């Protein structure tokens, strides 16, 4: 099932939104080329990536960054390109835009 993240006009390019649903944590990143959804769980420790709410990107907004360890992840595919989990991947989640809102797919158990 898809869960509502936020209104499309609540998130600008280079911004992120996090959400939790039934014990699962997610975030989305809006870029010029589209919106990317991820599980908010680092592949090496299983913890969430952000320290400040909705802040998931590095300084130049080109990569997802772990606020604790500085690990960097590609926004296109979640691949860690630098840091303790290099070569591992964030889990991408399908995202859609419908009725003026951003929706992310939550896996039903
Ligand atoms: S928790 Fe894995 S890089 Fe920070």
PDB file of N, CA and C and ligand atoms in Angstrom:
ATOM      1  N   UNK A   1       0.831  -1.192   0.000  1.00  0.00           N
ATOM      2  CA  UNK A   1       0.000   0.000   0.000  1.00  0.00           C
ATOM      3  C   UNK A   1       0.875   1.256   0.000  1.00  0.00           C
ATOM      4  N   UNK A   2       0.324   2.312  -0.610  1.00  0.00           N
ATOM      5  CA  UNK A   2       1.060   3.583  -0.613  1.00  0.00           C
ATOM      6  C   UNK A   2       0.577   4.461   0.542  1.00  0.00           C
ATOM      7  N   UNK A   3       1.513   5.090   1.197  1.00  0.00           N
ATOM      8  CA  UNK A   3       1.180   5.989   2.306  1.00  0.00           C
ATOM      9  C   UNK A   3       1.546   7.421   1.918  1.00  0.00           C
ATOM     10  N   UNK A   4       0.759   8.368   2.420  1.00  0.00           N
ATOM     11  CA  UNK A   4       0.953   9.770   2.049  1.00  0.00           C
ATOM     12  C   UNK A   4       2.149  10.356   2.807  1.00  0.00           C
ATOM     13  N   UNK A   5       3.060  11.000   2.064  1.00  0.00           N
ATOM     14  CA  UNK A   5       4.241  11.616   2.690  1.00  0.00           C
ATOM     15  C   UNK A   5       3.955  13.076   3.011  1.00  0.00           C
ATOM     16  N   UNK A   6       3.563  13.832   1.995  1.00  0.00           N
ATOM     17  CA  UNK A   6       3.280  15.266   2.165  1.00  0.00           C
ATOM     18  C   UNK A   6       2.700  15.780   0.859  1.00  0.00           C
ATOM     19  N   UNK A   7       2.225  17.005   0.886  1.00  0.00           N
ATOM     20  CA  UNK A   7       1.788  17.638  -0.356  1.00  0.00           C
ATOM     21  C   UNK A   7       3.018  17.927  -1.207  1.00  0.00           C
ATOM     22  N   UNK A   8       2.859  17.810  -2.508  1.00  0.00           N
ATOM     23  CA  UNK A   8       3.995  18.036  -3.409  1.00  0.00           C
ATOM     24  C   UNK A   8       4.579  19.434  -3.227  1.00  0.00           C
ATOM     25  N   UNK A   9       3.726  20.416  -2.992  1.00  0.00           N
ATOM     26  CA  UNK A   9       4.249  21.781  -2.860  1.00  0.00           C
ATOM     27  C   UNK A   9       4.830  22.066  -1.472  1.00  0.00           C
ATOM     28  N   UNK A  10       4.846  21.067  -0.602  1.00  0.00           N
ATOM     29  CA  UNK A  10       5.503  21.228   0.703  1.00  0.00           C
ATOM     30  C   UNK A  10       6.976  20.847   0.650  1.00  0.00           C
ATOM     31  N   UNK A  11       7.410  20.303  -0.466  1.00  0.00           N
ATOM     32  CA  UNK A  11       8.799  19.852  -0.564  1.00  0.00           C
ATOM     33  C   UNK A  11       9.411  20.415  -1.852  1.00  0.00           C
ATOM     34  N   UNK A  12      10.443  21.225  -1.702  1.00  0.00           N
ATOM     35  CA  UNK A  12      11.105  21.844  -2.851  1.00  0.00           C
ATOM     36  C   UNK A  12      12.241  20.943  -3.332  1.00  0.00           C
ATOM     37  N   UNK A  13      12.780  21.246  -4.489  1.00  0.00           N
ATOM     38  CA  UNK A  13      13.968  20.523  -4.953  1.00  0.00           C
ATOM     39  C   UNK A  13      15.063  20.616  -3.909  1.00  0.00           C
ATOM     40  N   UNK A  14      15.792  19.520  -3.727  1.00  0.00           N
ATOM     41  CA  UNK A  14      16.900  19.414  -2.768  1.00  0.00           C
ATOM     42  C   UNK A  14      16.426  19.384  -1.314  1.00  0.00           C
ATOM     43  N   UNK A  15      15.141  19.144  -1.111  1.00  0.00           N
ATOM     44  CA  UNK A  15      14.635  18.973   0.251  1.00  0.00           C
ATOM     45  C   UNK A  15      14.197  17.524   0.473  1.00  0.00           C
ATOM     46  N   UNK A  16      14.063  17.183   1.750  1.00  0.00           N
ATOM     47  CA  UNK A  16      13.680  15.822   2.133  1.00  0.00           C
ATOM     48  C   UNK A  16      12.525  15.864   3.118  1.00  0.00           C
ATOM     49  N   UNK A  17      11.800  14.759   3.182  1.00  0.00           N
ATOM     50  CA  UNK A  17      10.765  14.597   4.202  1.00  0.00           C
ATOM     51  C   UNK A  17      10.864  13.176   4.748  1.00  0.00           C
ATOM     52  N   UNK A  18      10.820  13.070   6.050  1.00  0.00           N
ATOM     53  CA  UNK A  18      10.814  11.738   6.652  1.00  0.00           C
ATOM     54  C   UNK A  18       9.421  11.429   7.175  1.00  0.00           C
ATOM     55  N   UNK A  19       9.147  10.156   7.342  1.00  0.00           N
ATOM     56  CA  UNK A  19       7.883   9.744   7.945  1.00  0.00           C
ATOM     57  C   UNK A  19       8.057   8.355   8.539  1.00  0.00           C
ATOM     58  N   UNK A  20       7.217   8.073   9.494  1.00  0.00           N
ATOM     59  CA  UNK A  20       7.199   6.744  10.104  1.00  0.00           C
ATOM     60  C   UNK A  20       5.793   6.189   9.966  1.00  0.00           C
ATOM     61  N   UNK A  21       5.719   4.893   9.719  1.00  0.00           N
ATOM     62  CA  UNK A  21       4.419   4.258   9.566  1.00  0.00           C
ATOM     63  C   UNK A  21       4.516   2.834  10.080  1.00  0.00           C
ATOM     64  N   UNK A  22       3.716   2.511  11.089  1.00  0.00           N
ATOM     65  CA  UNK A  22       3.679   1.154  11.655  1.00  0.00           C
ATOM     66  C   UNK A  22       5.077   0.617  11.934  1.00  0.00           C
ATOM     67  N   UNK A  23       5.910   1.439  12.567  1.00  0.00           N
ATOM     68  CA  UNK A  23       7.228   0.973  12.988  1.00  0.00           C
ATOM     69  C   UNK A  23       8.296   1.027  11.914  1.00  0.00           C
ATOM     70  N   UNK A  24       7.927   1.446  10.704  1.00  0.00           N
ATOM     71  CA  UNK A  24       8.920   1.559   9.634  1.00  0.00           C
ATOM     72  C   UNK A  24       9.220   3.044   9.398  1.00  0.00           C
ATOM     73  N   UNK A  25      10.489   3.348   9.160  1.00  0.00           N
ATOM     74  CA  UNK A  25      10.912   4.734   8.941  1.00  0.00           C
ATOM     75  C   UNK A  25      11.362   4.913   7.498  1.00  0.00           C
ATOM     76  N   UNK A  26      10.917   6.004   6.907  1.00  0.00           N
ATOM     77  CA  UNK A  26      11.208   6.274   5.506  1.00  0.00           C
ATOM     78  C   UNK A  26      11.605   7.737   5.332  1.00  0.00           C
ATOM     79  N   UNK A  27      12.200   8.040   4.171  1.00  0.00           N
ATOM     80  CA  UNK A  27      12.340   9.442   3.783  1.00  0.00           C
ATOM     81  C   UNK A  27      12.319   9.529   2.264  1.00  0.00           C
ATOM     82  N   UNK A  28      11.966  10.718   1.799  1.00  0.00           N
ATOM     83  CA  UNK A  28      12.006  10.983   0.358  1.00  0.00           C
ATOM     84  C   UNK A  28      12.906  12.181   0.113  1.00  0.00           C
ATOM     85  N   UNK A  29      13.510  12.188  -1.064  1.00  0.00           N
ATOM     86  CA  UNK A  29      14.366  13.289  -1.505  1.00  0.00           C
ATOM     87  C   UNK A  29      13.782  13.816  -2.806  1.00  0.00           C
ATOM     88  N   UNK A  30      13.550  15.119  -2.872  1.00  0.00           N
ATOM     89  CA  UNK A  30      13.084  15.686  -4.143  1.00  0.00           C
ATOM     90  C   UNK A  30      14.262  16.307  -4.875  1.00  0.00           C
ATOM     91  N   UNK A  31      14.471  15.859  -6.086  1.00  0.00           N
ATOM     92  CA  UNK A  31      15.508  16.424  -6.952  1.00  0.00           C
ATOM     93  C   UNK A  31      14.825  16.909  -8.221  1.00  0.00           C
ATOM     94  N   UNK A  32      15.587  17.675  -8.996  1.00  0.00           N
ATOM     95  CA  UNK A  32      15.083  18.177 -10.284  1.00  0.00           C
ATOM     96  C   UNK A  32      14.495  17.034 -11.124  1.00  0.00           C
ATOM     97  N   UNK A  33      15.190  15.899 -11.110  1.00  0.00           N
ATOM     98  CA  UNK A  33      14.799  14.790 -11.986  1.00  0.00           C
ATOM     99  C   UNK A  33      13.723  13.886 -11.399  1.00  0.00           C
ATOM    100  N   UNK A  34      13.291  14.143 -10.174  1.00  0.00           N
ATOM    101  CA  UNK A  34      12.228  13.322  -9.610  1.00  0.00           C
ATOM    102  C   UNK A  34      12.327  13.204  -8.099  1.00  0.00           C
ATOM    103  N   UNK A  35      11.466  12.344  -7.558  1.00  0.00           N
ATOM    104  CA  UNK A  35      11.444  12.130  -6.109  1.00  0.00           C
ATOM    105  C   UNK A  35      11.858  10.693  -5.829  1.00  0.00           C
ATOM    106  N   UNK A  36      12.787  10.534  -4.887  1.00  0.00           N
ATOM    107  CA  UNK A  36      13.347   9.227  -4.568  1.00  0.00           C
ATOM    108  C   UNK A  36      12.964   8.861  -3.140  1.00  0.00           C
ATOM    109  N   UNK A  37      12.528   7.617  -2.952  1.00  0.00           N
ATOM    110  CA  UNK A  37      12.120   7.163  -1.628  1.00  0.00           C
ATOM    111  C   UNK A  37      13.060   6.096  -1.102  1.00  0.00           C
ATOM    112  N   UNK A  38      13.297   6.124   0.208  1.00  0.00           N
ATOM    113  CA  UNK A  38      14.209   5.164   0.841  1.00  0.00           C
ATOM    114  C   UNK A  38      13.664   4.734   2.194  1.00  0.00           C
ATOM    115  N   UNK A  39      14.086   3.547   2.630  1.00  0.00           N
ATOM    116  CA  UNK A  39      13.955   3.213   4.040  1.00  0.00           C
ATOM    117  C   UNK A  39      14.999   4.029   4.791  1.00  0.00           C
ATOM    118  N   UNK A  40      14.590   4.589   5.921  1.00  0.00           N
ATOM    119  CA  UNK A  40      15.522   5.394   6.727  1.00  0.00           C
ATOM    120  C   UNK A  40      16.272   4.461   7.677  1.00  0.00           C
ATOM    121  N   UNK A  41      17.156   3.681   7.081  1.00  0.00           N
ATOM    122  CA  UNK A  41      17.866   2.665   7.855  1.00  0.00           C
ATOM    123  C   UNK A  41      19.223   2.436   7.197  1.00  0.00           C
ATOM    124  N   UNK A  42      20.287   2.762   7.905  1.00  0.00           N
ATOM    125  CA  UNK A  42      21.618   2.557   7.343  1.00  0.00           C
ATOM    126  C   UNK A  42      21.895   1.062   7.215  1.00  0.00           C
ATOM    127  N   UNK A  43      22.485   0.644   6.086  1.00  0.00           N
ATOM    128  CA  UNK A  43      22.731  -0.790   5.902  1.00  0.00           C
ATOM    129  C   UNK A  43      23.733  -1.371   6.902  1.00  0.00           C
ATOM    130  N   UNK A  44      24.536  -0.543   7.562  1.00  0.00           N
ATOM    131  CA  UNK A  44      25.539  -1.180   8.438  1.00  0.00           C
ATOM    132  C   UNK A  44      25.123  -1.216   9.904  1.00  0.00           C
ATOM    133  N   UNK A  45      24.371  -0.230  10.391  1.00  0.00           N
ATOM    134  CA  UNK A  45      23.952  -0.268  11.798  1.00  0.00           C
ATOM    135  C   UNK A  45      22.446  -0.420  11.972  1.00  0.00           C
ATOM    136  N   UNK A  46      21.718  -0.197  10.904  1.00  0.00           N
ATOM    137  CA  UNK A  46      20.266  -0.317  10.988  1.00  0.00           C
ATOM    138  C   UNK A  46      19.601   0.864  11.668  1.00  0.00           C
ATOM    139  N   UNK A  47      20.338   1.958  11.845  1.00  0.00           N
ATOM    140  CA  UNK A  47      19.776   3.134  12.510  1.00  0.00           C
ATOM    141  C   UNK A  47      19.351   4.171  11.480  1.00  0.00           C
ATOM    142  N   UNK A  48      18.559   5.140  11.933  1.00  0.00           N
ATOM    143  CA  UNK A  48      18.143   6.193  11.018  1.00  0.00           C
ATOM    144  C   UNK A  48      19.330   7.113  10.730  1.00  0.00           C
ATOM    145  N   UNK A  49      19.231   7.822   9.604  1.00  0.00           N
ATOM    146  CA  UNK A  49      20.399   8.554   9.091  1.00  0.00           C
ATOM    147  C   UNK A  49      20.483  10.007   9.529  1.00  0.00           C
ATOM    148  N   UNK A  50      19.350  10.598   9.909  1.00  0.00           N
ATOM    149  CA  UNK A  50      19.359  12.038  10.142  1.00  0.00           C
ATOM    150  C   UNK A  50      19.487  12.383  11.628  1.00  0.00           C
ATOM    151  N   UNK A  51      20.063  13.565  11.886  1.00  0.00           N
ATOM    152  CA  UNK A  51      20.133  14.102  13.249  1.00  0.00           C
ATOM    153  C   UNK A  51      19.116  15.224  13.387  1.00  0.00           C
ATOM    154  N   UNK A  52      19.080  16.093  12.397  1.00  0.00           N
ATOM    155  CA  UNK A  52      18.093  17.180  12.347  1.00  0.00           C
ATOM    156  C   UNK A  52      16.919  16.688  11.502  1.00  0.00           C
ATOM    157  N   UNK A  53      15.687  16.886  11.960  1.00  0.00           N
ATOM    158  CA  UNK A  53      14.538  16.390  11.193  1.00  0.00           C
ATOM    159  C   UNK A  53      14.548  16.838   9.730  1.00  0.00           C
ATOM    160  N   UNK A  54      14.313  15.900   8.849  1.00  0.00           N
ATOM    161  CA  UNK A  54      14.207  16.153   7.407  1.00  0.00           C
ATOM    162  C   UNK A  54      15.509  16.601   6.742  1.00  0.00           C
ATOM    163  N   UNK A  55      16.633  16.474   7.428  1.00  0.00           N
ATOM    164  CA  UNK A  55      17.939  16.830   6.841  1.00  0.00           C
ATOM    165  C   UNK A  55      18.710  15.539   6.545  1.00  0.00           C
ATOM    166  N   UNK A  56      18.738  15.174   5.279  1.00  0.00           N
ATOM    167  CA  UNK A  56      19.384  13.913   4.897  1.00  0.00           C
ATOM    168  C   UNK A  56      20.509  14.111   3.890  1.00  0.00           C
ATOM    169  N   UNK A  57      20.722  15.344   3.431  1.00  0.00           N
ATOM    170  CA  UNK A  57      21.664  15.545   2.331  1.00  0.00           C
ATOM    171  C   UNK A  57      22.960  16.196   2.798  1.00  0.00           C
ATOM    172  N   UNK A  58      24.006  16.004   1.995  1.00  0.00           N
ATOM    173  CA  UNK A  58      25.287  16.661   2.281  1.00  0.00           C
ATOM    174  C   UNK A  58      25.183  18.151   1.924  1.00  0.00           C
ATOM    175  N   UNK A  59      26.273  18.866   2.142  1.00  0.00           N
ATOM    176  CA  UNK A  59      26.249  20.335   1.987  1.00  0.00           C
ATOM    177  C   UNK A  59      25.789  20.774   0.595  1.00  0.00           C
ATOM    178  N   UNK A  60      26.313  20.133  -0.436  1.00  0.00           N
ATOM    179  CA  UNK A  60      25.929  20.594  -1.782  1.00  0.00           C
ATOM    180  C   UNK A  60      24.682  19.875  -2.313  1.00  0.00           C
ATOM    181  N   UNK A  61      24.036  19.104  -1.426  1.00  0.00           N
ATOM    182  CA  UNK A  61      22.737  18.473  -1.733  1.00  0.00           C
ATOM    183  C   UNK A  61      22.822  17.440  -2.847  1.00  0.00           C
ATOM    184  N   UNK A  62      24.015  16.913  -3.094  1.00  0.00           N
ATOM    185  CA  UNK A  62      24.167  15.958  -4.188  1.00  0.00           C
ATOM    186  C   UNK A  62      24.063  14.513  -3.736  1.00  0.00           C
ATOM    187  N   UNK A  63      24.190  14.266  -2.434  1.00  0.00           N
ATOM    188  CA  UNK A  63      24.221  12.901  -1.905  1.00  0.00           C
ATOM    189  C   UNK A  63      23.480  12.841  -0.577  1.00  0.00           C
ATOM    190  N   UNK A  64      22.970  11.650  -0.253  1.00  0.00           N
ATOM    191  CA  UNK A  64      22.440  11.405   1.093  1.00  0.00           C
ATOM    192  C   UNK A  64      23.638  11.194   2.023  1.00  0.00           C
ATOM    193  N   UNK A  65      23.553  11.763   3.219  1.00  0.00           N
ATOM    194  CA  UNK A  65      24.674  11.658   4.148  1.00  0.00           C
ATOM    195  C   UNK A  65      24.196  11.177   5.515  1.00  0.00           C
ATOM    196  N   UNK A  66      24.908  10.225   6.092  1.00  0.00           N
ATOM    197  CA  UNK A  66      24.625   9.813   7.464  1.00  0.00           C
ATOM    198  C   UNK A  66      25.143  10.885   8.414  1.00  0.00           C
ATOM    199  N   UNK A  67      24.262  11.391   9.271  1.00  0.00           N
ATOM    200  CA  UNK A  67      24.659  12.500  10.148  1.00  0.00           C
ATOM    201  C   UNK A  67      25.645  12.049  11.226  1.00  0.00           C
ATOM    202  N   UNK A  68      25.693  10.756  11.515  1.00  0.00           N
ATOM    203  CA  UNK A  68      26.607  10.269  12.562  1.00  0.00           C
ATOM    204  C   UNK A  68      28.008   9.989  12.041  1.00  0.00           C
ATOM    205  N   UNK A  69      28.096   9.399  10.847  1.00  0.00           N
ATOM    206  CA  UNK A  69      29.395   8.919  10.361  1.00  0.00           C
ATOM    207  C   UNK A  69      29.846   9.579   9.077  1.00  0.00           C
ATOM    208  N   UNK A  70      29.009  10.420   8.504  1.00  0.00           N
ATOM    209  CA  UNK A  70      29.397  11.093   7.266  1.00  0.00           C
ATOM    210  C   UNK A  70      29.358  10.204   6.041  1.00  0.00           C
ATOM    211  N   UNK A  71      28.865   8.993   6.170  1.00  0.00           N
ATOM    212  CA  UNK A  71      28.786   8.112   5.000  1.00  0.00           C
ATOM    213  C   UNK A  71      27.927   8.775   3.926  1.00  0.00           C
ATOM    214  N   UNK A  72      28.298   8.562   2.680  1.00  0.00           N
ATOM    215  CA  UNK A  72      27.605   9.199   1.561  1.00  0.00           C
ATOM    216  C   UNK A  72      26.958   8.150   0.669  1.00  0.00           C
ATOM    217  N   UNK A  73      25.737   8.435   0.254  1.00  0.00           N
ATOM    218  CA  UNK A  73      24.950   7.497  -0.550  1.00  0.00           C
ATOM    219  C   UNK A  73      24.443   8.210  -1.796  1.00  0.00           C
ATOM    220  N   UNK A  74      24.510   7.528  -2.922  1.00  0.00           N
ATOM    221  CA  UNK A  74      23.959   8.067  -4.164  1.00  0.00           C
ATOM    222  C   UNK A  74      22.437   8.198  -4.047  1.00  0.00           C
ATOM    223  N   UNK A  75      21.908   9.300  -4.530  1.00  0.00           N
ATOM    224  CA  UNK A  75      20.454   9.497  -4.471  1.00  0.00           C
ATOM    225  C   UNK A  75      19.747   8.636  -5.523  1.00  0.00           C
ATOM    226  N   UNK A  76      20.431   8.343  -6.623  1.00  0.00           N
ATOM    227  CA  UNK A  76      19.808   7.559  -7.696  1.00  0.00           C
ATOM    228  C   UNK A  76      19.500   6.129  -7.269  1.00  0.00           C
ATOM    229  N   UNK A  77      20.429   5.505  -6.566  1.00  0.00           N
ATOM    230  CA  UNK A  77      20.246   4.077  -6.277  1.00  0.00           C
ATOM    231  C   UNK A  77      20.544   3.699  -4.828  1.00  0.00           C
ATOM    232  N   UNK A  78      20.877   4.674  -3.978  1.00  0.00           N
ATOM    233  CA  UNK A  78      21.112   4.386  -2.562  1.00  0.00           C
ATOM    234  C   UNK A  78      22.450   3.749  -2.264  1.00  0.00           C
ATOM    235  N   UNK A  79      23.313   3.618  -3.271  1.00  0.00           N
ATOM    236  CA  UNK A  79      24.601   2.958  -3.064  1.00  0.00           C
ATOM    237  C   UNK A  79      25.523   3.817  -2.193  1.00  0.00           C
ATOM    238  N   UNK A  80      26.121   3.202  -1.179  1.00  0.00           N
ATOM    239  CA  UNK A  80      27.071   3.920  -0.331  1.00  0.00           C
ATOM    240  C   UNK A  80      28.395   4.012  -1.070  1.00  0.00           C
ATOM    241  N   UNK A  81      28.860   5.246  -1.307  1.00  0.00           N
ATOM    242  CA  UNK A  81      30.099   5.432  -2.074  1.00  0.00           C
ATOM    243  C   UNK A  81      31.260   5.825  -1.173  1.00  0.00           C
ATOM    244  N   UNK A  82      30.973   6.076   0.107  1.00  0.00           N
ATOM    245  CA  UNK A  82      32.040   6.445   1.035  1.00  0.00           C
ATOM    246  C   UNK A  82      31.532   6.263   2.449  1.00  0.00           C
ATOM    247  N   UNK A  83      32.358   5.638   3.303  1.00  0.00           N
ATOM    248  CA  UNK A  83      31.944   5.456   4.690  1.00  0.00           C
ATOM    249  C   UNK A  83      31.970   3.997   5.097  1.00  0.00           C
ATOM    250  N   UNK A  84      31.542   3.721   6.327  1.00  0.00           N
ATOM    251  CA  UNK A  84      31.663   2.372   6.873  1.00  0.00           C
ATOM    252  C   UNK A  84      30.850   1.306   6.151  1.00  0.00           C
ATOM    253  N   UNK A  85      29.849   1.722   5.377  1.00  0.00           N
ATOM    254  CA  UNK A  85      29.047   0.728   4.667  1.00  0.00           C
ATOM    255  C   UNK A  85      29.256   0.831   3.160  1.00  0.00           C
ATOM    256  N   UNK A  86      30.441   1.286   2.753  1.00  0.00           N
ATOM    257  CA  UNK A  86      30.738   1.441   1.322  1.00  0.00           C
ATOM    258  C   UNK A  86      30.429   0.157   0.560  1.00  0.00           C
ATOM    259  N   UNK A  87      29.724   0.311  -0.550  1.00  0.00           N
ATOM    260  CA  UNK A  87      29.368  -0.843  -1.373  1.00  0.00           C
ATOM    261  C   UNK A  87      28.007  -1.424  -1.018  1.00  0.00           C
ATOM    262  N   UNK A  88      27.478  -1.069   0.149  1.00  0.00           N
ATOM    263  CA  UNK A  88      26.126  -1.506   0.507  1.00  0.00           C
ATOM    264  C   UNK A  88      25.127  -0.435   0.056  1.00  0.00           C
ATOM    265  N   UNK A  89      23.856  -0.760   0.169  1.00  0.00           N
ATOM    266  CA  UNK A  89      22.838   0.132  -0.405  1.00  0.00           C
ATOM    267  C   UNK A  89      21.704   0.427   0.561  1.00  0.00           C
ATOM    268  N   UNK A  90      21.255   1.655   0.540  1.00  0.00           N
ATOM    269  CA  UNK A  90      19.978   1.959   1.180  1.00  0.00           C
ATOM    270  C   UNK A  90      18.886   1.256   0.378  1.00  0.00           C
ATOM    271  N   UNK A  91      17.790   0.933   1.038  1.00  0.00           N
ATOM    272  CA  UNK A  91      16.679   0.283   0.336  1.00  0.00           C
ATOM    273  C   UNK A  91      15.796   1.339  -0.306  1.00  0.00           C
ATOM    274  N   UNK A  92      15.729   1.297  -1.622  1.00  0.00           N
ATOM    275  CA  UNK A  92      14.864   2.224  -2.366  1.00  0.00           C
ATOM    276  C   UNK A  92      13.406   1.818  -2.203  1.00  0.00           C
ATOM    277  N   UNK A  93      12.526   2.791  -2.148  1.00  0.00           N
ATOM    278  CA  UNK A  93      11.094   2.533  -2.059  1.00  0.00           C
ATOM    279  C   UNK A  93      10.391   3.235  -3.220  1.00  0.00           C
ATOM    280  N   UNK A  94       9.435   2.560  -3.840  1.00  0.00           N
ATOM    281  CA  UNK A  94       8.677   3.209  -4.914  1.00  0.00           C
ATOM    282  C   UNK A  94       7.920   4.441  -4.392  1.00  0.00           C
ATOM    283  N   UNK A  95       7.936   5.476  -5.205  1.00  0.00           N
ATOM    284  CA  UNK A  95       7.256   6.734  -4.872  1.00  0.00           C
ATOM    285  C   UNK A  95       6.361   7.106  -6.044  1.00  0.00           C
ATOM    286  N   UNK A  96       5.213   7.678  -5.754  1.00  0.00           N
ATOM    287  CA  UNK A  96       4.381   8.205  -6.836  1.00  0.00           C
ATOM    288  C   UNK A  96       3.818   9.557  -6.411  1.00  0.00           C
ATOM    289  N   UNK A  97       3.439  10.323  -7.425  1.00  0.00           N
ATOM    290  CA  UNK A  97       2.792  11.614  -7.174  1.00  0.00           C
ATOM    291  C   UNK A  97       1.363  11.491  -7.672  1.00  0.00           C
ATOM    292  N   UNK A  98       0.439  11.738  -6.778  1.00  0.00           N
ATOM    293  CA  UNK A  98      -0.977  11.576  -7.136  1.00  0.00           C
ATOM    294  C   UNK A  98      -1.796  12.565  -6.328  1.00  0.00           C
ATOM    295  N   UNK A  99      -2.754  13.182  -6.969  1.00  0.00           N
ATOM    296  CA  UNK A  99      -3.664  14.124  -6.310  1.00  0.00           C
ATOM    297  C   UNK A  99      -2.902  15.207  -5.547  1.00  0.00           C
ATOM    298  N   UNK A 100      -1.775  15.643  -6.122  1.00  0.00           N
ATOM    299  CA  UNK A 100      -1.016  16.739  -5.517  1.00  0.00           C
ATOM    300  C   UNK A 100      -0.205  16.343  -4.304  1.00  0.00           C
ATOM    301  N   UNK A 101      -0.102  15.038  -4.050  1.00  0.00           N
ATOM    302  CA  UNK A 101       0.665  14.571  -2.898  1.00  0.00           C
ATOM    303  C   UNK A 101       1.735  13.562  -3.323  1.00  0.00           C
ATOM    304  N   UNK A 102       2.717  13.420  -2.449  1.00  0.00           N
ATOM    305  CA  UNK A 102       3.769  12.426  -2.630  1.00  0.00           C
ATOM    306  C   UNK A 102       3.387  11.199  -1.812  1.00  0.00           C
ATOM    307  N   UNK A 103       3.470  10.025  -2.439  1.00  0.00           N
ATOM    308  CA  UNK A 103       3.116   8.763  -1.789  1.00  0.00           C
ATOM    309  C   UNK A 103       4.301   7.813  -1.862  1.00  0.00           C
ATOM    310  N   UNK A 104       4.489   7.032  -0.823  1.00  0.00           N
ATOM    311  CA  UNK A 104       5.589   6.070  -0.778  1.00  0.00           C
ATOM    312  C   UNK A 104       5.023   4.691  -0.444  1.00  0.00           C
ATOM    313  N   UNK A 105       5.589   3.682  -1.076  1.00  0.00           N
ATOM    314  CA  UNK A 105       5.062   2.324  -0.866  1.00  0.00           C
ATOM    315  C   UNK A 105       5.578   1.731   0.449  1.00  0.00           C
ATOM    316  N   UNK A 106       4.636   1.339   1.281  1.00  0.00           N
ATOM    317  CA  UNK A 106       4.956   0.641   2.535  1.00  0.00           C
ATOM    318  C   UNK A 106       4.656  -0.827   2.320  1.00  0.00           C
ATOM    319  N   UNK A 107       5.628  -1.664   2.702  1.00  0.00           N
ATOM    320  CA  UNK A 107       5.442  -3.105   2.558  1.00  0.00           C
ATOM    321  C   UNK A 107       4.501  -3.605   3.637  1.00  0.00           C
ATOM    322  N   UNK A 108       3.418  -4.202   3.253  1.00  0.00           N
ATOM    323  CA  UNK A 108       2.544  -4.826   4.251  1.00  0.00           C
ATOM    324  C   UNK A 108       3.204  -6.090   4.798  1.00  0.00           C
ATOM    325  N   UNK A 109       3.061  -6.334   6.080  1.00  0.00           N
ATOM    326  CA  UNK A 109       3.660  -7.545   6.664  1.00  0.00           C
ATOM    327  C   UNK A 109       2.738  -8.730   6.453  1.00  0.00           C
TER     328      UNK A 109
HETATM  329  S1  LIG B   1      24.782   4.498  10.647  1.00  0.00           S
HETATM  330 FE1  LIG B   1      25.777   3.613   8.945  1.00  0.00          FE
HETATM  331  S2  LIG B   1      27.030   5.194   8.161  1.00  0.00           S
HETATM  332 FE2  LIG B   1      26.154   6.009   9.934  1.00  0.00          FE
END
